[in-house]
């Protein structure tokens, strides 16, 4: 399988290389793709040196699969060009997520919806993925009615320049400002652009993507906050159900779920934190407790590595699922 990574020099692209190195996908040729400025540079993968190429060259090389993480405008222009050549594209941008004719996939939840007709598949937003990995099992048990979520999103979600801004602020260096204000010693209730309804695009991704992936009847309201943490998104989730729930059974359900790591023992200060999820594949869940102010309602705290399960790992798992379902025929290579 000839696999291209479009945006290989970015933070998600670099995480994709790490994930691919850990998983045994049948890759016969890796095609690292970046801007013309980066074309010709070298990257290491699988103990070998690979030369970065630009999009035109990558298209000529006719990859079987292309993982995109290079921004929405690149995806909008180039994903269809790769797909027209029979390439299976998994796109990390928001470009195609709400397209009616494109699938929005979290393999553990709706991976079986994938079919041979899918050439451009959208990877959900990082904060959506970790929230739905936590909520999907409970939806099937008790039917989620409404979700109130506040996110505490790391700066790596914005990219390398944002990481640099925080580092500069910590060292007292004046540098490029990616955020409208200082991020160090601060929190910004502002992730992505503001919309007419007073929400940000990041908040509406949680609303709209939940409806598309899990159930259109679920009501969601969100507040997305940027915090001075290098990596790892955290979420305080309040979820109410149509039917009452059994908390010990929820714990058991999570304990038996390979995509989840239950970290929940307040007596010994055990709860998830961004520092513990770096490079980890699981979605970490803790602070489970019944909402005593409202019936059939549960509070939880959910933390995950936003570059990993929130982006690179979920993307590669979509490819894995397509191989499993013989949408991508390995014998073809
Ligand atoms: C953020 N979810 O954290 C976005 C990045 N994909 O800014």
Tab-separated table of N, CA and C and ligand atoms in Angstrom, residues 12 92 97 125-127 153-159 179 191-192 202 205 226 233 306 310, ligand 1:
chain	number	residue	atom	x	y	z
A	12	UNK	N	0.499	17.181	13.585
A	12	UNK	CA	-0.300	15.969	13.381
A	12	UNK	C	0.412	15.029	12.416
A	92	UNK	N	-8.113	15.330	7.961
A	92	UNK	CA	-8.194	15.822	9.341
A	92	UNK	C	-8.785	17.219	9.451
A	97	UNK	N	-16.314	17.538	6.898
A	97	UNK	CA	-16.978	16.846	8.007
A	97	UNK	C	-18.509	16.901	7.934
A	125	UNK	N	-13.272	16.324	14.677
A	125	UNK	CA	-12.457	17.226	15.476
A	125	UNK	C	-11.987	16.508	16.743
A	126	UNK	N	-10.808	16.863	17.213
A	126	UNK	CA	-10.187	16.149	18.344
A	126	UNK	C	-11.099	16.139	19.572
A	127	UNK	N	-11.713	17.304	19.870
A	127	UNK	CA	-12.534	17.355	21.094
A	127	UNK	C	-13.805	16.524	20.939
A	153	UNK	N	-8.593	23.119	26.176
A	153	UNK	CA	-7.833	22.605	25.047
A	153	UNK	C	-6.393	23.094	25.030
A	154	UNK	N	-5.475	22.136	24.813
A	154	UNK	CA	-4.044	22.475	24.817
A	154	UNK	C	-3.696	23.315	23.593
A	155	UNK	N	-2.545	23.958	23.685
A	155	UNK	CA	-2.148	24.868	22.601
A	155	UNK	C	-1.629	24.091	21.389
A	156	UNK	N	-1.306	22.821	21.558
A	156	UNK	CA	-0.828	22.056	20.385
A	156	UNK	C	-1.963	21.908	19.372
A	157	UNK	N	-3.201	22.072	19.841
A	157	UNK	CA	-4.343	22.012	18.914
A	157	UNK	C	-4.308	23.155	17.908
A	158	UNK	N	-3.605	24.220	18.272
A	158	UNK	CA	-3.523	25.361	17.338
A	158	UNK	C	-2.301	25.212	16.434
A	159	UNK	N	-1.285	24.500	16.921
A	159	UNK	CA	-0.109	24.269	16.065
A	159	UNK	C	1.187	24.745	16.714
A	179	UNK	N	-2.370	33.898	19.297
A	179	UNK	CA	-3.642	34.199	19.973
A	179	UNK	C	-3.762	35.719	20.145
A	191	UNK	N	-11.730	29.374	20.902
A	191	UNK	CA	-11.012	28.404	20.057
A	191	UNK	C	-11.640	28.453	18.668
A	192	UNK	N	-10.853	28.856	17.675
A	192	UNK	CA	-11.328	29.052	16.304
A	192	UNK	C	-12.188	30.320	16.252
A	202	UNK	N	-15.283	26.004	16.990
A	202	UNK	CA	-14.857	24.830	17.776
A	202	UNK	C	-16.027	24.307	18.608
A	205	UNK	N	-18.541	22.603	16.361
A	205	UNK	CA	-18.088	21.275	15.892
A	205	UNK	C	-18.599	20.198	16.859
A	226	UNK	N	-9.158	27.687	25.581
A	226	UNK	CA	-7.747	27.379	25.340
A	226	UNK	C	-6.968	27.611	26.639
A	233	UNK	N	-6.118	17.517	25.548
A	233	UNK	CA	-7.372	18.248	25.773
A	233	UNK	C	-8.135	17.604	26.941
A	306	UNK	N	-4.671	15.094	22.185
A	306	UNK	CA	-5.407	15.627	21.034
A	306	UNK	C	-4.705	15.370	19.696
A	310	UNK	N	-7.040	12.108	19.139
A	310	UNK	CA	-7.775	13.256	18.618
A	310	UNK	C	-7.499	13.540	17.154
B	1	LIG	C1	-7.921	22.924	18.260
B	1	LIG	N1	-9.496	21.220	17.533
B	1	LIG	O1	-7.677	22.308	19.308
B	1	LIG	C2	-8.549	22.220	17.095
B	1	LIG	C3	-7.457	21.653	16.269
B	1	LIG	N2	-7.868	20.643	15.420
B	1	LIG	O2	-7.603	24.101	18.059
